Short mmCIF file of C-alpha atoms in Angstrom, two decimals:
data_model
loop_
_atom_site.label_atom_id
_atom_site.label_comp_id
_atom_site.label_asym_id
_atom_site.label_seq_id
_atom_site.Cartn_x
_atom_site.Cartn_y
_atom_site.Cartn_z
CA UNK A 1 66.95 -73.25 42.24
CA UNK A 2 65.22 -73.41 38.88
CA UNK A 3 67.00 -73.79 35.56
CA UNK A 4 65.85 -71.92 32.46
CA UNK A 5 66.53 -73.08 28.89
CA UNK A 6 65.19 -72.65 25.38
CA UNK A 7 62.76 -75.36 24.37
CA UNK A 8 64.85 -76.06 21.27
CA UNK A 9 68.04 -76.54 23.29
CA UNK A 10 70.00 -79.74 22.89
CA UNK A 11 69.15 -82.44 25.42
CA UNK A 12 72.79 -82.14 26.49
CA UNK A 13 72.73 -78.39 27.12
CA UNK A 14 73.49 -77.45 30.69
CA UNK A 15 74.67 -80.95 31.48
CA UNK A 16 71.13 -82.33 31.19
CA UNK A 17 71.53 -85.35 28.97
CA UNK A 18 68.47 -87.37 28.06
CA UNK A 19 67.48 -89.56 30.99
CA UNK A 20 69.92 -87.80 33.33
CA UNK A 21 67.63 -85.11 34.68
CA UNK A 22 67.26 -86.91 38.00
CA UNK A 23 71.03 -87.18 38.50
CA UNK A 24 71.76 -83.48 38.16
CA UNK A 25 71.28 -80.76 40.76
CA UNK A 26 67.69 -80.98 42.00
CA UNK A 27 65.12 -78.42 41.02
CA UNK A 28 62.59 -77.56 38.32
CA UNK A 29 63.67 -77.18 34.71
CA UNK A 30 61.72 -74.46 32.88
CA UNK A 31 61.71 -74.29 29.09
CA UNK A 32 60.68 -71.12 27.25
CA UNK A 33 59.36 -71.00 23.70
CA UNK A 34 58.09 -68.70 20.98
CA UNK A 35 55.28 -69.79 18.68
CA UNK A 36 57.82 -70.75 16.02
CA UNK A 37 59.89 -72.75 18.50
CA UNK A 38 56.84 -74.70 19.66
CA UNK A 39 56.44 -75.95 16.09
CA UNK A 40 60.14 -76.81 15.73
CA UNK A 41 61.00 -80.51 15.80
CA UNK A 42 63.89 -79.74 18.13
CA UNK A 43 61.36 -78.76 20.82
CA UNK A 44 60.16 -82.34 21.26
CA UNK A 45 62.65 -83.33 23.96
CA UNK A 46 62.15 -80.45 26.37
CA UNK A 47 58.42 -80.21 25.80
CA UNK A 48 58.26 -83.70 27.23
CA UNK A 49 61.06 -83.66 29.80
CA UNK A 50 61.06 -80.13 31.23
CA UNK A 51 59.08 -79.42 34.38
CA UNK A 52 56.98 -77.12 32.17
CA UNK A 53 57.28 -74.90 29.12
CA UNK A 54 56.33 -71.21 29.18
CA UNK A 55 55.21 -69.33 26.09
CA UNK A 56 53.37 -66.15 25.22
CA UNK A 57 51.87 -68.01 22.25
CA UNK A 58 48.51 -69.73 22.55
CA UNK A 59 48.84 -73.50 22.71
CA UNK A 60 46.46 -76.36 23.40
CA UNK A 61 49.42 -78.59 24.28
CA UNK A 62 49.05 -79.48 27.97
CA UNK A 63 52.84 -79.38 28.32
CA UNK A 64 52.76 -75.63 27.58
CA UNK A 65 51.61 -72.85 29.89
CA UNK A 66 50.55 -69.74 27.99
CA UNK A 67 51.26 -66.54 29.94
CA UNK A 68 51.00 -62.83 29.22
CA UNK A 69 54.66 -62.36 30.11
CA UNK A 70 57.29 -65.09 30.24
CA UNK A 71 59.57 -62.83 32.26
CA UNK A 72 56.88 -62.20 34.89
CA UNK A 73 56.07 -65.91 35.10
CA UNK A 74 59.74 -66.77 35.57
CA UNK A 75 59.98 -64.15 38.31
CA UNK A 76 57.07 -65.79 40.15
CA UNK A 77 58.59 -69.25 39.74
CA UNK A 78 61.97 -68.03 40.99
CA UNK A 79 60.37 -66.32 43.97
CA UNK A 80 58.25 -69.28 45.12
CA UNK A 81 60.77 -72.01 44.32
CA UNK A 82 63.63 -69.91 45.70
CA UNK A 83 61.78 -69.58 49.00
CA UNK A 84 61.23 -73.36 49.24
CA UNK A 85 63.83 -75.02 46.98
CA UNK A 86 63.72 -78.40 48.73
CA UNK A 87 59.95 -78.58 48.46
CA UNK A 88 60.07 -77.49 44.81
CA UNK A 89 62.55 -80.25 43.96
CA UNK A 90 60.52 -82.88 45.82
CA UNK A 91 57.36 -81.65 44.11
CA UNK A 92 58.98 -82.01 40.70
CA UNK A 93 60.04 -85.57 41.57
CA UNK A 94 56.56 -86.56 42.76
CA UNK A 95 54.77 -85.07 39.76
CA UNK A 96 57.09 -86.94 37.40
CA UNK A 97 56.64 -90.19 39.32
CA UNK A 98 52.86 -89.93 39.47
CA UNK A 99 52.54 -88.93 35.82
CA UNK A 100 54.21 -92.22 34.89
CA UNK A 101 51.32 -94.37 36.15
CA UNK A 102 47.57 -94.09 36.62
CA UNK A 103 47.14 -96.07 39.85
CA UNK A 104 45.46 -93.89 42.47
CA UNK A 105 46.63 -95.71 45.59
CA UNK A 106 50.25 -95.95 44.45
CA UNK A 107 50.25 -92.26 43.58
CA UNK A 108 48.78 -91.28 46.94
CA UNK A 109 51.38 -93.34 48.79
CA UNK A 110 54.18 -91.67 46.81
CA UNK A 111 52.71 -88.24 47.53
CA UNK A 112 52.20 -88.95 51.22
CA UNK A 113 55.72 -90.26 51.78
CA UNK A 114 57.12 -87.12 50.16
CA UNK A 115 54.75 -84.94 52.20
CA UNK A 116 55.88 -86.59 55.43
CA UNK A 117 59.50 -86.06 54.43
CA UNK A 118 58.83 -82.34 54.04
CA UNK A 119 56.92 -82.20 57.34
CA UNK A 120 60.24 -83.10 58.95
CA UNK A 121 62.18 -80.62 56.81
CA UNK A 122 63.55 -77.13 57.46
CA UNK A 123 61.17 -75.23 55.18
CA UNK A 124 58.01 -76.38 56.94
CA UNK A 125 59.72 -75.80 60.30
CA UNK A 126 60.44 -72.23 59.21
CA UNK A 127 56.79 -71.70 58.27
CA UNK A 128 55.61 -73.08 61.63
CA UNK A 129 58.00 -70.76 63.46
CA UNK A 130 56.80 -67.76 61.45
CA UNK A 131 53.17 -68.66 62.10
CA UNK A 132 53.71 -69.12 65.83
CA UNK A 133 51.51 -71.03 68.27
CA UNK A 134 47.78 -71.18 67.61
CA UNK A 135 44.76 -72.27 69.59
CA UNK A 136 41.95 -74.28 68.05
CA UNK A 137 38.50 -73.21 69.16
CA UNK A 138 35.91 -75.89 69.78
CA UNK A 139 33.12 -75.98 67.22
CA UNK A 140 29.60 -77.33 67.31
CA UNK A 141 27.32 -78.40 64.50
CA UNK A 142 27.86 -80.74 61.60
CA UNK A 143 31.01 -80.19 59.57
CA UNK A 144 29.34 -81.83 56.57
CA UNK A 145 25.60 -81.65 55.91
CA UNK A 146 23.89 -84.69 54.37
CA UNK A 147 20.56 -85.02 52.64
CA UNK A 148 19.00 -87.61 50.37
CA UNK A 149 16.94 -86.64 47.33
CA UNK A 150 15.65 -89.83 45.71
CA UNK A 151 18.79 -91.66 44.58
CA UNK A 152 21.14 -88.67 45.05
CA UNK A 153 23.24 -88.11 48.17
CA UNK A 154 23.77 -84.38 48.69
CA UNK A 155 26.84 -83.39 50.75
CA UNK A 156 27.79 -79.87 51.78
CA UNK A 157 30.84 -78.60 53.64
CA UNK A 158 29.52 -76.60 56.58
CA UNK A 159 32.23 -74.35 58.01
CA UNK A 160 31.29 -71.14 56.17
CA UNK A 161 32.92 -68.95 58.83
CA UNK A 162 36.27 -70.53 57.81
CA UNK A 163 35.56 -70.69 54.08
CA UNK A 164 35.12 -74.43 54.69
CA UNK A 165 38.76 -74.94 55.63
CA UNK A 166 39.30 -78.69 55.75
CA UNK A 167 39.95 -79.78 59.34
CA UNK A 168 39.93 -83.18 61.01
CA UNK A 169 36.22 -82.94 61.89
CA UNK A 170 35.40 -82.34 58.24
CA UNK A 171 37.61 -85.22 57.14
CA UNK A 172 35.85 -87.63 59.51
CA UNK A 173 32.40 -86.43 58.49
CA UNK A 174 33.17 -86.62 54.77
CA UNK A 175 34.58 -90.13 55.09
CA UNK A 176 31.51 -91.25 57.04
CA UNK A 177 29.22 -89.84 54.36
CA UNK A 178 31.18 -91.48 51.56
CA UNK A 179 31.09 -94.77 53.44
CA UNK A 180 27.29 -94.54 53.52
CA UNK A 181 27.32 -94.03 49.76
CA UNK A 182 29.73 -96.90 49.19
CA UNK A 183 27.64 -99.35 51.21
CA UNK A 184 24.27 -98.29 49.77
CA UNK A 185 23.75 -99.53 46.20
CA UNK A 186 20.64 -97.35 45.88
CA UNK A 187 22.86 -94.23 45.89
CA UNK A 188 23.27 -93.52 42.19
CA UNK A 189 24.57 -89.97 42.36
CA UNK A 190 26.62 -87.77 44.72
CA UNK A 191 26.76 -83.98 44.81
CA UNK A 192 29.34 -82.16 46.95
CA UNK A 193 29.16 -78.40 47.48
CA UNK A 194 30.15 -75.86 50.12
CA UNK A 195 28.11 -73.52 52.32
CA UNK A 196 28.92 -69.82 52.41
CA UNK A 197 31.39 -67.91 50.29
CA UNK A 198 33.69 -70.75 49.24
CA UNK A 199 33.62 -74.41 48.34
CA UNK A 200 36.76 -75.20 50.36
CA UNK A 201 39.75 -72.96 51.05
CA UNK A 202 42.13 -75.85 51.74
CA UNK A 203 43.50 -77.40 54.89
CA UNK A 204 42.81 -75.58 58.15
CA UNK A 205 46.17 -73.95 58.88
CA UNK A 206 45.44 -73.97 62.62
CA UNK A 207 45.84 -77.76 62.55
CA UNK A 208 49.10 -77.77 60.57
CA UNK A 209 51.98 -79.02 62.68
CA UNK A 210 49.69 -80.85 65.09
CA UNK A 211 50.74 -84.33 63.95
CA UNK A 212 52.43 -86.75 66.35
CA UNK A 213 55.29 -87.45 63.95
CA UNK A 214 55.70 -87.71 60.15
CA UNK A 215 55.45 -91.51 60.14
CA UNK A 216 52.08 -91.57 61.89
CA UNK A 217 50.99 -88.66 59.70
CA UNK A 218 51.67 -90.77 56.60
CA UNK A 219 49.66 -93.68 57.96
CA UNK A 220 46.72 -91.43 58.81
CA UNK A 221 46.70 -89.80 55.36
CA UNK A 222 46.79 -93.09 53.46
CA UNK A 223 44.45 -95.13 55.71
CA UNK A 224 41.81 -92.43 56.18
CA UNK A 225 41.89 -90.84 52.76
CA UNK A 226 38.96 -88.87 51.33
CA UNK A 227 40.82 -88.98 48.02
CA UNK A 228 40.60 -92.78 47.84
CA UNK A 229 36.94 -92.71 48.85
CA UNK A 230 36.02 -90.09 46.24
CA UNK A 231 38.02 -91.90 43.57
CA UNK A 232 36.19 -95.15 44.35
CA UNK A 233 32.79 -93.46 44.05
CA UNK A 234 33.81 -91.78 40.79
CA UNK A 235 34.80 -95.14 39.36
CA UNK A 236 31.35 -96.44 40.34
CA UNK A 237 29.21 -93.44 39.37
CA UNK A 238 31.25 -91.66 36.71
CA UNK A 239 29.86 -88.23 35.83
CA UNK A 240 27.13 -88.66 38.45
CA UNK A 241 29.78 -88.15 41.13
CA UNK A 242 29.85 -84.36 40.99
CA UNK A 243 31.43 -81.40 42.75
CA UNK A 244 29.88 -77.92 42.57
CA UNK A 245 32.63 -75.41 43.39
CA UNK A 246 32.64 -71.66 43.97
CA UNK A 247 34.63 -68.94 45.71
CA UNK A 248 38.03 -70.07 46.92
CA UNK A 249 38.99 -73.56 45.81
CA UNK A 250 42.46 -73.90 47.27
CA UNK A 251 44.80 -76.68 48.31
CA UNK A 252 42.97 -79.77 49.50
CA UNK A 253 39.67 -78.32 48.29
CA UNK A 254 40.93 -78.34 44.72
CA UNK A 255 42.71 -81.67 45.14
CA UNK A 256 39.56 -83.45 46.31
CA UNK A 257 37.29 -81.78 43.74
CA UNK A 258 39.55 -82.96 40.93
CA UNK A 259 38.82 -86.60 41.84
CA UNK A 260 35.12 -86.16 41.03
CA UNK A 261 33.75 -87.40 37.74
CA UNK A 262 32.31 -83.98 36.89
CA UNK A 263 33.23 -80.56 38.29
CA UNK A 264 31.02 -77.51 37.77
CA UNK A 265 32.55 -74.15 38.68
CA UNK A 266 30.90 -70.81 39.35
CA UNK A 267 32.26 -68.18 36.92
CA UNK A 268 33.96 -66.29 39.77
CA UNK A 269 35.78 -69.31 41.22
CA UNK A 270 39.51 -68.94 41.99
CA UNK A 271 41.79 -71.99 42.00
CA UNK A 272 45.25 -72.34 43.57
CA UNK A 273 47.65 -74.83 45.14
CA UNK A 274 49.61 -72.73 47.68
CA UNK A 275 51.32 -75.51 49.64
CA UNK A 276 54.85 -74.75 48.45
CA UNK A 277 54.72 -71.50 50.41
CA UNK A 278 54.44 -73.60 53.57
CA UNK A 279 57.39 -75.79 52.65
CA UNK A 280 55.08 -78.63 51.61
CA UNK A 281 53.52 -80.13 48.48
CA UNK A 282 49.86 -80.95 47.85
CA UNK A 283 49.00 -83.70 50.33
CA UNK A 284 45.32 -84.48 49.73
CA UNK A 285 45.86 -86.32 46.47
CA UNK A 286 46.47 -83.38 44.15
CA UNK A 287 49.62 -84.77 42.57
CA UNK A 288 47.34 -87.57 41.34
CA UNK A 289 43.97 -85.90 40.73
CA UNK A 290 45.08 -82.56 39.30
CA UNK A 291 47.84 -84.17 37.24
CA UNK A 292 45.33 -86.66 35.87
CA UNK A 293 43.07 -83.82 34.75
CA UNK A 294 45.55 -81.38 33.24
CA UNK A 295 48.98 -83.01 33.07
CA UNK A 296 52.03 -82.69 35.28
CA UNK A 297 53.34 -79.61 33.46
CA UNK A 298 50.44 -77.27 34.17
CA UNK A 299 50.06 -78.79 37.64
CA UNK A 300 53.69 -77.88 38.29
CA UNK A 301 53.04 -74.31 37.18
CA UNK A 302 50.03 -73.96 39.47
CA UNK A 303 52.05 -75.22 42.44
CA UNK A 304 55.40 -73.58 41.75
CA UNK A 305 54.24 -70.15 40.59
CA UNK A 306 51.91 -69.46 43.51
CA UNK A 307 49.43 -68.05 41.02
CA UNK A 308 45.65 -68.29 41.05
CA UNK A 309 43.76 -69.32 37.92
CA UNK A 310 40.24 -68.40 36.90
CA UNK A 311 37.35 -70.68 36.07
CA UNK A 312 37.91 -69.93 32.38
CA UNK A 313 41.51 -71.12 32.54
CA UNK A 314 40.51 -74.10 34.66
CA UNK A 315 38.00 -75.13 31.99
CA UNK A 316 40.53 -74.71 29.18
CA UNK A 317 43.05 -76.84 31.08
CA UNK A 318 40.54 -79.57 31.96
CA UNK A 319 40.61 -78.86 35.67
CA UNK A 320 36.82 -78.37 35.61
CA UNK A 321 34.23 -79.69 33.19
CA UNK A 322 31.66 -76.92 33.15
CA UNK A 323 31.15 -73.29 34.17
CA UNK A 324 27.80 -72.19 35.53
CA UNK A 325 26.22 -70.25 38.37
#
């Protein structure tokens, strides 16, 4: 259940005293604002402490999401969060926790523990039941293609028939490639792209629910984490650790790309974080990487609204660094 209030409301309105937001009924708190209200000194509290602020006025403030219609945006938030209220509340908690520190590993552990909690919850169980049983077809060929051009390691997701959905084979191959880069000091640049129509359309849904149990799932995510490997290479290479994205960049595809030091997006790229619809939250590092790039407020909107954003919006928000074919 989301709560709606004016951005200039008293910190005590609705029983939400300053510092008490975590002790009230769980769920996102959405502030709404006009252009005049955004400039009002009374807006300071909820701009900072709300889950996000919606406005039809243009604003460069990363705490504000500018929309064509506040009413339509609220309707989307109510629909998605109403369908998965537990996941929405947990997501809000994790985004707030991870925004409070910059440590990648600590943030990934927080995210993974929350993700495992939701894997054992009723909303994910409902999604699994609605999806029904699936069979996973055996695949041949390399899930990630590698090539070396002088001092640059070129990597390419290679499941074009699945829009490069991120499965376990791809995870293993990507980690192996990044290990090569980590151990080879002559690698001075990395480029990751995707074959076919999309960079990466997120986790392969056929594999969802195939974990042994949530505890082992947590250990696997945090011990064999592409996010940690990419983050380490970005710290070493900076802007020379690059992702070239196009087509669908969804879920884990977006979460991993956001860890790169430089992200170039094709003009027609579409970005989304649809995990809440499954009764989950981003689980490939997105509550760290995406939040780091564009703040917890706009990250919350992307997750909780179920909306897709364009390359132009992604650039304005800092989610990508450049647009180009």
